[in-house]
Coordinates of C-alpha atoms and ligand atoms in Angstrom, one line a residue:
M1281 CA 79.0 211.0 164.8
S1282 CA 79.6 209.0 169.0
S1283 CA 81.7 209.6 170.4
N1284 CA 82.3 205.5 169.7
D1285 CA 83.6 206.7 166.6
R1286 CA 86.7 209.0 167.9
V1287 CA 90.0 207.5 167.5
I1288 CA 91.7 208.8 170.2
I1289 CA 95.3 210.1 169.5
F1290 CA 98.4 209.4 171.1
D1291 CA 101.6 211.1 170.4
T1292 CA 104.6 208.8 171.1
T1293 CA 106.8 211.3 169.6
L1294 CA 108.6 212.6 173.1
R1295 CA 108.9 209.1 173.9
D1296 CA 109.5 206.5 171.3
G1297 CA 110.4 209.0 169.1
E1298 CA 113.2 209.4 171.5
Q1299 CA 114.7 206.5 171.1
S1300 CA 115.3 206.7 167.7
P1301 CA 119.4 206.3 167.9
G1302 CA 120.6 210.0 167.9
A1303 CA 117.5 211.6 168.2
S1304 CA 117.6 212.4 171.7
M1305 CA 116.2 215.8 172.8
T1306 CA 116.4 218.4 175.7
G1307 CA 113.4 219.0 178.5
E1308 CA 113.3 222.7 176.2
E1309 CA 113.2 220.7 173.1
K1310 CA 110.3 218.2 174.5
L1311 CA 108.2 221.7 175.8
R1312 CA 108.6 223.0 171.9
I1313 CA 107.6 219.8 170.2
A1314 CA 105.3 219.3 172.8
R1315 CA 103.5 222.7 172.7
A1316 CA 103.1 222.4 168.4
L1317 CA 101.1 218.5 169.6
E1318 CA 98.8 221.2 171.7
R1319 CA 98.1 222.9 169.2
L1320 CA 97.6 220.0 166.5
K1321 CA 94.8 218.8 169.2
V1322 CA 96.9 216.1 170.3
D1323 CA 95.0 214.2 172.9
V1324 CA 97.7 212.2 174.7
I1325 CA 101.5 213.2 174.7
E1326 CA 103.9 210.5 176.0
A1327 CA 105.9 213.3 177.5
G1328 CA 108.6 210.6 178.2
F1329 CA 110.4 208.0 180.9
A1330 CA 110.7 209.6 183.7
I1331 CA 113.2 207.2 185.7
A1332 CA 115.9 207.2 182.8
S1333 CA 117.4 210.1 184.1
P1334 CA 117.1 213.1 185.6
G1335 CA 117.0 214.8 182.4
D1336 CA 113.9 213.2 180.7
F1337 CA 112.2 213.6 184.3
A1338 CA 113.0 217.4 184.2
G1339 CA 111.4 216.7 180.3
V1340 CA 107.8 215.4 181.6
K1341 CA 107.7 217.4 184.8
L1342 CA 108.6 220.6 182.6
V1343 CA 105.8 219.1 179.6
A1344 CA 103.4 218.0 182.3
D1345 CA 104.0 221.4 184.5
N1346 CA 102.8 223.9 180.7
I1347 CA 100.7 222.1 178.5
K1348 CA 97.0 222.1 179.3
D1349 CA 95.0 221.2 176.4
S1350 CA 96.3 217.5 175.9
T1351 CA 96.9 214.9 178.7
V1352 CA 100.8 214.7 179.6
C1353 CA 101.8 211.1 179.5
S1354 CA 104.6 208.6 181.2
L1355 CA 106.1 205.5 180.3
A1356 CA 107.0 203.1 183.5
R1357 CA 108.2 199.8 183.6
A1358 CA 105.9 197.5 185.7
V1359 CA 107.3 198.6 189.4
D1360 CA 107.1 201.1 191.9
A1361 CA 109.7 203.0 191.9
D1362 CA 109.3 203.6 187.8
I1363 CA 105.6 204.6 189.0
E1364 CA 106.4 207.0 191.8
R1365 CA 108.5 208.5 189.3
A1366 CA 106.4 208.6 186.6
A1367 CA 103.3 210.3 189.1
E1368 CA 106.2 212.7 190.7
A1369 CA 106.9 214.3 187.4
L1370 CA 102.9 214.1 186.7
A1371 CA 101.9 215.8 189.9
Y1372 CA 101.4 219.3 188.3
A1373 CA 99.2 217.8 184.8
N1374 CA 96.2 219.3 184.3
S1375 CA 95.8 216.0 183.3
G1376 CA 98.4 213.0 183.2
R1377 CA 98.3 209.3 182.4
I1378 CA 100.7 206.5 183.8
H1379 CA 101.4 204.2 181.3
T1380 CA 102.7 201.1 182.8
F1381 CA 104.0 197.9 180.4
I1382 CA 105.6 194.4 181.2
A1383 CA 106.2 192.4 178.2
T1384 CA 104.3 188.5 177.7
S1385 CA 105.4 187.3 174.4
P1386 CA 107.0 183.9 175.8
I1387 CA 110.3 184.9 174.4
H1388 CA 110.3 188.3 176.3
M1389 CA 109.3 186.8 179.4
Q1390 CA 111.4 183.4 178.8
Y1391 CA 114.8 185.8 177.9
K1392 CA 114.1 189.0 179.3
L1393 CA 112.2 188.6 182.5
R1394 CA 113.3 185.2 182.9
M1395 CA 109.5 185.2 185.3
Q1396 CA 106.6 182.7 184.4
P1397 CA 103.6 184.0 182.8
E1398 CA 101.8 183.5 186.3
Q1399 CA 104.0 185.8 187.5
V1400 CA 103.7 188.1 185.2
I1401 CA 100.4 188.6 185.0
E1402 CA 100.5 188.9 189.5
Q1403 CA 103.4 191.9 188.5
A1404 CA 101.3 193.3 186.3
V1405 CA 98.1 193.7 188.0
R1406 CA 100.5 195.1 191.3
A1407 CA 101.7 197.7 188.4
V1408 CA 98.4 199.0 187.5
K1409 CA 96.8 199.3 190.8
K1410 CA 100.0 201.6 192.5
A1411 CA 99.4 203.3 188.7
R1412 CA 95.8 204.0 190.2
S1413 CA 96.4 204.8 192.9
L1414 CA 97.9 207.5 192.1
C1415 CA 96.7 208.6 189.4
A1416 CA 93.6 208.8 187.9
D1417 CA 93.7 208.2 184.2
V1418 CA 96.2 204.7 183.9
E1419 CA 96.9 203.1 180.5
F1420 CA 98.2 198.9 180.3
S1421 CA 100.7 197.8 177.5
C1422 CA 101.4 194.4 176.5
E1423 CA 104.6 194.6 175.4
D1424 CA 105.8 192.3 172.0
A1425 CA 101.9 191.5 171.4
G1426 CA 102.3 191.1 168.0
R1427 CA 104.2 187.4 169.2
S1428 CA 102.2 186.9 172.3
E1429 CA 99.3 183.9 173.2
I1430 CA 95.5 185.3 172.1
D1431 CA 95.0 183.1 176.0
F1432 CA 98.1 184.9 178.0
L1433 CA 96.7 188.1 176.5
C1434 CA 92.6 187.8 177.1
R1435 CA 93.5 186.6 181.1
I1436 CA 96.3 190.0 181.3
I1437 CA 94.4 192.2 179.6
E1438 CA 91.6 191.3 181.8
A1439 CA 92.8 190.8 185.4
A1440 CA 95.0 195.0 184.0
I1441 CA 91.3 196.0 183.5
D1442 CA 90.1 195.2 186.3
A1443 CA 92.9 196.8 188.3
G1444 CA 91.7 200.1 187.3
A1445 CA 93.2 200.3 183.6
R1446 CA 91.1 202.1 181.3
T1447 CA 94.0 202.0 177.9
I1448 CA 94.7 198.5 177.1
N1449 CA 97.1 198.8 174.9
I1450 CA 98.5 196.3 172.8
P1451 CA 101.9 196.6 171.0
D1452 CA 103.2 195.1 167.9
T1453 CA 106.9 196.2 169.6
V1454 CA 109.3 194.3 166.8
G1455 CA 107.0 195.9 164.0
Y1456 CA 105.9 191.2 163.0
A1457 CA 102.2 192.1 163.1
I1458 CA 100.2 191.6 159.2
P1459 CA 97.7 193.9 158.8
H1460 CA 94.8 190.9 158.8
Q1461 CA 96.4 188.9 161.2
Y1462 CA 96.7 192.1 163.8
A1463 CA 93.0 193.3 163.2
D1464 CA 91.7 189.6 163.6
T1465 CA 93.9 190.2 167.6
I1466 CA 92.5 193.1 168.5
R1467 CA 88.8 191.8 167.5
Q1468 CA 89.1 188.7 169.0
L1469 CA 91.0 190.5 172.8
L1470 CA 87.8 192.9 172.2
E1471 CA 85.5 189.6 171.9
R1472 CA 86.8 187.6 174.7
I1473 CA 87.1 189.6 176.9
P1474 CA 84.7 190.1 179.1
N1475 CA 85.0 193.7 180.7
A1476 CA 86.4 194.6 177.6
D1477 CA 84.0 197.4 177.7
K1478 CA 85.7 199.0 180.4
A1479 CA 88.4 200.1 178.7
V1480 CA 90.0 201.9 175.5
F1481 CA 92.2 199.3 172.9
S1482 CA 95.2 201.5 171.3
V1483 CA 97.7 200.4 169.3
H1484 CA 101.1 201.0 169.0
C1485 CA 103.1 199.7 165.9
H1486 CA 106.3 199.9 164.4
N1487 CA 107.8 199.9 160.7
D1488 CA 110.1 196.8 160.9
L1489 CA 107.7 196.4 157.9
G1490 CA 106.9 199.0 156.8
L1491 CA 103.5 198.4 157.4
A1492 CA 103.3 200.1 161.3
V1493 CA 100.2 202.8 160.0
A1494 CA 98.4 199.9 158.0
N1495 CA 98.9 197.8 160.5
S1496 CA 97.5 200.7 162.9
L1497 CA 94.4 201.4 160.4
A1498 CA 93.0 197.6 160.2
A1499 CA 93.1 197.1 164.0
V1500 CA 90.5 200.6 163.9
V1501 CA 88.3 198.7 161.5
A1502 CA 88.3 196.1 164.6
G1503 CA 87.6 198.2 167.4
A1504 CA 90.7 200.1 168.5
R1505 CA 89.9 203.3 169.6
Q1506 CA 93.5 204.8 170.5
V1507 CA 96.5 204.9 167.8
E1508 CA 100.1 205.6 169.3
C1509 CA 102.5 207.7 166.7
T1510 CA 104.6 209.8 166.2
I1511 CA 105.6 213.1 164.2
N1512 CA 107.3 211.8 160.7
G1513 CA 107.2 208.2 162.2
L1514 CA 110.3 208.8 164.1
G1515 CA 111.3 206.0 166.6
E1516 CA 113.1 202.8 167.5
R1517 CA 115.1 200.8 164.1
A1518 CA 112.4 201.3 161.6
G1519 CA 110.2 204.2 163.3
N1520 CA 106.7 203.9 164.2
A1521 CA 103.7 204.4 162.8
A1522 CA 103.1 208.8 161.4
L1523 CA 100.9 210.3 162.7
E1524 CA 100.1 212.6 159.6
E1525 CA 99.6 209.0 157.4
I1526 CA 97.2 208.2 159.9
V1527 CA 95.4 210.8 160.3
M1528 CA 95.4 212.2 157.8
A1529 CA 93.8 208.2 156.1
I1530 CA 91.0 208.0 158.6
K1531 CA 91.1 212.0 157.6
T1532 CA 90.6 211.0 153.7
R1533 CA 89.1 207.3 153.7
Q1534 CA 85.9 208.8 156.1
D1535 CA 83.5 206.7 154.1
L1536 CA 85.2 203.9 154.9
L1537 CA 86.3 204.4 158.4
G1538 CA 83.6 205.8 159.7
V1539 CA 85.7 207.3 162.6
H1540 CA 87.6 210.6 163.3
T1541 CA 89.9 212.3 164.8
R1542 CA 90.7 215.8 167.5
I1543 CA 93.5 216.8 165.0
E1544 CA 93.4 219.5 163.0
T1545 CA 95.2 219.2 160.1
E1546 CA 96.6 222.4 158.8
H1547 CA 99.0 222.4 161.7
I1548 CA 100.9 218.9 160.6
L1549 CA 103.7 220.7 159.1
A1550 CA 104.7 222.4 161.1
A1551 CA 104.9 220.2 163.5
S1552 CA 106.9 218.1 161.0
R1553 CA 109.6 220.5 160.7
L1554 CA 109.8 221.6 164.6
V1555 CA 110.4 217.8 165.2
S1556 CA 112.5 217.2 161.9
G1557 CA 114.5 220.6 163.1
I1558 CA 114.8 219.2 166.7
T1559 CA 115.8 215.5 166.1
G1560 CA 118.4 216.7 162.9
F1561 CA 116.4 213.2 161.0
P1562 CA 115.2 215.2 157.7
V1563 CA 112.1 214.0 156.4
Q1564 CA 112.5 212.7 152.5
P1565 CA 111.5 214.3 149.5
N1566 CA 108.7 211.6 148.4
K1567 CA 107.4 211.4 152.4
A1568 CA 103.5 210.8 152.6
I1569 CA 102.0 214.1 153.7
V1570 CA 104.5 215.9 154.1
G1571 CA 107.7 215.3 151.7
A1572 CA 108.5 218.5 149.7
N1573 CA 107.6 216.7 147.0
A1574 CA 104.2 215.2 148.5
F1575 CA 102.1 218.4 146.4
A1576 CA 104.5 218.7 143.4
H1577 CA 102.9 217.0 139.9
E1578 CA 106.1 216.9 138.0
S1579 CA 104.6 215.3 135.2
G1580 CA 102.5 217.7 132.0
I1581 CA 99.7 215.5 132.2
H1582 CA 99.5 215.8 136.0
Q1583 CA 99.9 219.5 136.2
D1584 CA 97.9 219.9 133.2
G1585 CA 95.2 217.5 135.1
V1586 CA 95.5 219.5 138.8
L1587 CA 94.8 223.1 136.4
K1588 CA 91.8 221.8 135.8
H1589 CA 90.2 220.7 138.5
R1590 CA 92.8 219.5 141.3
E1591 CA 91.3 215.8 142.4
T1592 CA 91.7 214.6 139.0
Y1593 CA 95.0 213.2 140.4
E1594 CA 94.5 215.1 144.9
I1595 CA 93.0 213.0 146.9
M1596 CA 93.7 216.1 149.8
S1597 CA 94.4 219.2 150.0
A1598 CA 98.3 220.5 150.3
Q1599 CA 96.6 223.2 152.6
S1600 CA 94.9 220.5 154.9
V1601 CA 98.0 220.0 155.7
G1602 CA 99.8 223.3 156.7
W1603 CA 102.2 223.6 152.8
H1604 CA 100.2 227.2 152.5
A1605 CA 102.1 228.2 155.6
N1606 CA 105.1 227.6 152.8
K1607 CA 105.3 231.5 151.2
M1608 CA 107.7 234.3 152.7
V1609 CA 106.6 235.5 155.2
M1610 CA 109.1 237.8 156.6
G1611 CA 111.4 240.5 155.8
K1612 CA 114.2 242.5 157.3
H1613 CA 111.8 245.0 157.9
S1614 CA 109.4 243.3 160.2
G1615 CA 108.8 243.8 163.7
R1616 CA 109.3 242.4 167.2
A1617 CA 105.6 242.5 167.5
A1618 CA 105.0 240.4 164.5
F1619 CA 107.9 238.1 164.7
R1620 CA 106.9 237.0 167.7
S1621 CA 102.9 236.1 166.3
R1622 CA 104.7 234.0 163.6
L1623 CA 106.1 232.2 166.1
E1624 CA 103.2 231.8 167.8
E1625 CA 101.6 230.5 164.9
L1626 CA 104.8 228.5 164.5
G1627 CA 103.7 227.0 167.8
I1628 CA 106.6 228.5 169.5
V1629 CA 106.6 231.1 171.8
L1630 CA 110.0 232.3 172.7
E1631 CA 109.8 235.0 175.8
G1632 CA 112.3 237.5 177.7
E1633 CA 115.8 236.9 177.1
E1634 CA 115.4 234.4 174.5
L1635 CA 112.8 236.2 172.3
N1636 CA 115.9 239.6 172.2
A1637 CA 118.1 237.3 171.6
A1638 CA 116.0 235.2 168.4
F1639 CA 114.7 237.7 167.3
A1640 CA 118.4 240.3 167.2
R1641 CA 119.0 236.9 165.2
F1642 CA 115.9 237.5 162.8
K1643 CA 118.1 240.7 162.4
E1644 CA 120.7 239.5 161.4
L1645 CA 119.8 236.2 159.2
A1646 CA 117.5 239.0 157.3
D1647 CA 120.6 241.3 156.4
K1648 CA 121.8 238.5 154.4
K1649 CA 118.5 236.7 153.1
H1650 CA 116.3 238.3 151.3
E1651 CA 113.1 236.5 152.0
I1652 CA 112.7 234.3 155.2
F1653 CA 110.4 231.6 154.9
D1654 CA 109.2 230.1 158.2
E1655 CA 111.6 227.3 158.2
D1656 CA 114.3 230.0 158.4
L1657 CA 112.6 230.7 161.3
Q1658 CA 112.0 227.3 163.2
A1659 CA 116.1 227.1 161.8
L1660 CA 116.9 230.3 163.3
V1661 CA 115.1 229.2 166.5
S1662 CA 116.2 226.0 167.2
D1663 CA 120.2 227.4 166.6
T1664 CA 119.5 230.0 169.2
L1665 CA 118.0 228.4 171.7
A1666 CA 121.3 226.4 171.0
E1667 CA 123.3 228.6 171.8
E1668 CA 122.0 230.7 174.5
A1669 CA 121.8 227.1 176.3
P1670 CA 124.9 227.0 178.4
E1671 CA 127.6 224.8 176.6
H1672 CA 130.7 223.5 177.6
Y1673 CA 131.8 224.3 173.6
K1674 CA 131.3 227.4 171.9
L1675 CA 132.6 228.3 168.4
V1676 CA 133.9 231.7 168.4
S1677 CA 135.4 232.4 165.0
L1678 CA 136.3 230.3 161.5
E1679 CA 138.2 231.1 158.9
V1680 CA 138.4 229.0 156.2
A1681 CA 140.8 228.6 153.0
S1682 CA 140.4 227.5 150.3
K1683 CA 141.3 227.9 146.8
T1684 CA 141.9 225.5 143.3
G1685 CA 144.9 223.7 143.7
T1686 CA 145.3 223.8 147.5
T1687 CA 144.9 222.1 150.1
P1688 CA 141.9 224.1 152.2
E1689 CA 142.6 225.0 155.7
A1690 CA 140.8 226.3 158.6
R1691 CA 141.9 228.2 161.5
L1692 CA 139.1 228.2 164.7
V1693 CA 138.5 230.4 167.7
L1694 CA 136.3 227.7 170.5
S1695 CA 135.7 228.5 173.7
I1696 CA 135.3 226.0 176.4
D1697 CA 133.9 226.3 179.4
G1698 CA 134.7 230.4 178.8
A1699 CA 138.6 229.9 177.9
Q1700 CA 139.1 230.4 174.5
R1701 CA 141.3 227.6 172.8
D1702 CA 142.8 228.1 168.3
A1703 CA 143.2 225.4 166.6
A1704 CA 144.6 225.3 162.9
A1705 CA 143.2 221.7 160.9
Q1706 CA 144.0 220.8 157.1
G1707 CA 141.5 218.3 154.8
S1708 CA 140.0 217.0 152.1
G1709 CA 137.3 220.4 152.0
P1710 CA 137.1 223.3 153.5
V1711 CA 134.6 220.7 155.9
D1712 CA 136.4 218.3 156.8
A1713 CA 138.9 220.6 158.1
T1714 CA 136.8 222.2 160.3
F1715 CA 135.9 219.0 162.1
K1716 CA 139.3 218.7 161.9
A1717 CA 140.5 221.6 163.5
I1718 CA 137.7 221.2 166.0
E1719 CA 139.4 217.2 167.2
A1720 CA 142.4 219.5 167.6
I1721 CA 141.5 221.1 170.7
A1722 CA 138.8 218.7 172.4
A1723 CA 140.3 215.2 171.2
S1724 CA 136.7 213.7 171.5
D1725 CA 137.4 210.4 170.5
A1726 CA 134.1 209.9 168.8
T1727 CA 133.5 209.0 165.5
L1728 CA 132.0 211.0 162.7
Q1729 CA 128.7 208.4 161.2
L1730 CA 126.6 211.0 159.7
Y1731 CA 127.2 214.6 157.5
S1732 CA 124.1 215.9 156.1
V1733 CA 123.4 219.0 154.3
N1734 CA 120.0 220.4 153.8
A1735 CA 119.3 223.4 152.3
I1736 CA 115.9 224.6 154.3
T1737 CA 114.7 226.4 151.6
Q1738 CA 114.8 227.7 148.0
G1739 CA 117.4 229.3 146.7
T1740 CA 121.7 229.9 147.7
D1741 CA 120.8 232.4 150.0
S1742 CA 119.5 229.7 151.7
Q1743 CA 120.8 228.3 155.0
G1744 CA 122.4 225.5 155.0
E1745 CA 121.2 223.1 158.1
V1746 CA 123.9 220.6 159.1
T1747 CA 123.7 217.5 161.2
V1748 CA 126.0 215.3 162.2
R1749 CA 125.9 211.9 164.1
L1750 CA 128.9 211.2 166.4
E1751 CA 129.5 207.7 167.6
K1752 CA 131.3 207.0 171.1
G1753 CA 131.1 203.2 173.1
G1754 CA 128.1 202.8 171.7
R1755 CA 126.6 206.3 172.4
I1756 CA 124.9 207.8 169.3
V1757 CA 123.8 211.5 169.6
N1758 CA 122.8 213.7 166.6
G1759 CA 123.8 217.3 166.7
N1760 CA 122.1 220.5 164.2
G1761 CA 123.5 224.1 162.8
A1762 CA 121.6 225.9 160.7
D1763 CA 123.8 229.4 158.8
T1764 CA 124.1 230.8 155.6
D1765 CA 127.1 229.7 155.6
I1766 CA 127.4 226.0 155.7
V1767 CA 131.0 225.7 157.2
V1768 CA 130.1 227.9 160.0
A1769 CA 126.6 225.9 160.1
S1770 CA 128.9 222.2 160.5
A1771 CA 130.7 223.6 163.0
K1772 CA 128.2 224.6 165.0
A1773 CA 126.3 221.2 164.0
Y1774 CA 129.5 219.1 165.9
L1775 CA 130.0 221.7 168.5
N1776 CA 126.8 220.5 169.0
A1777 CA 127.2 217.4 168.7
L1778 CA 130.2 217.2 171.0
N1779 CA 128.1 218.8 173.9
L1780 CA 125.1 216.9 173.6
M1781 CA 127.6 213.9 174.3
Q1782 CA 128.5 215.9 177.2
V1783 CA 125.1 215.3 179.1
G1784 CA 123.7 212.1 181.0
A1785 CA 123.2 208.9 179.7
K1786 CA 119.1 207.3 180.5
A1787 CA 117.5 204.4 180.7
H1788 CA 116.1 202.2 178.2
P1789 CA 112.3 201.0 178.9
Q1790 CA 113.2 198.0 176.5
V1791 CA 116.2 197.1 177.3
E1792 CA 116.6 197.7 181.0
G1793 CA 113.6 195.3 181.7
V1794 CA 111.9 194.7 184.4
Ligands
LIG590 O1 106.9 199.7 171.1 C1 106.9 199.3 172.3 O2 106.2 197.7 173.0 C2 106.3 200.1 173.3 C3 106.0 199.7 175.2 C4 106.4 200.4 175.4 C5 104.3 200.4 174.8 O3 107.2 201.2 173.1
LIG591 ZN1 107.1 201.4 171.5

């Protein structure tokens, strides 16, 4: 295969994925995901929108300072302040990229930007030149390209390439495109723009009509050579194109698509679980590639066929995306070195105090649970790191009484910035009582939008992984907690959400338009 047959995988889980309501991540969580992406051999990791908040800047910088094998990218609107902040965050990257964008559709130019098309071209050119003065690798995106006029796209893209952009992204920002039409747009742009050969054409599809992956693949057939995607399809509204689906479609149907990626697909499942654990967005069981049922054959005819010859009903092997890792990996006699090395295989690097704390939690868990699986380790690390982080609210103790015929009651002690407070409350169940007792102390005024419990592994000794989504004043956060006792896991998740509420809000790149 020639280099022109390679599709660059640009992962935006840490930026567009993080824009899903409630999916915000700390810098340290971003770095853990970035390490898993680097292990997957993702070409470009979009680590955030550096100007959005001090936390976002720190997250991009942390990823840029530590990731060596993937290019690290920051988003920036087409204004000097954004571009300078992105460059600052990327200053120590081994390989950095500034991704600047401006909207190009009539509706965005008229109502959001309130600018004439000529002014938009001028601003795009200025932004690309500014970015090029600070970074050799510059990507330019025409926001809402999916609803932009093709003649205008040709003009602005030609000007952006002349100004120094080396990647041109054609986002279907609102998920409006249909595969053959989107492919036709890419084909026309490649044919009509005189300097198109000086840039890589990229696609970035949202999933509002459930077509993000189909649109991306159609664009690849038409000549696009970068696909922007996210793990588990995380992203704004209905999400972005799912990395695992794009990559496995390209690998499985190489006969038809004739392209390849650099992705080491056997690490896909671990990355999926990490993202789901950190963001609290569970993966639906029937999700392609990474859903629990993706390789489960229920019908007798299918089972019989697979046993006789796997390819009768399976188009790819479960092992090729990492399902073989779903085995008992550790037990109470496993030592610290084995623990550390298994974490490293899962893309989790812990040192010093963090490693000590996680190992102590592992030993506690091993006393309660006979077999410890990869999923347990991932949840345990998330939970340990959340507890190690400086937090406003911490759970000190919890006691619940629940008996048929009586009203469940919870008594708990919280530490609030080091000072202990206790409360008791009754509720319709032990979890409800626990949340009411927490609120008796916190009085947060937040509304509970979602409560979900997921058994991390099989068996009644499984850890329960709880997600609590709280909303206050339009801000949404997802808190997570894991424990073999689901009431304790629920209390941890609720407190985690309250702690996240304390962290400053950030700007949204597409809402705060230039
Ligand atoms: O969807 C979109 O248009 C984006 C751009 C900022 C690339 O996320
Ligand atoms: Zn997007």
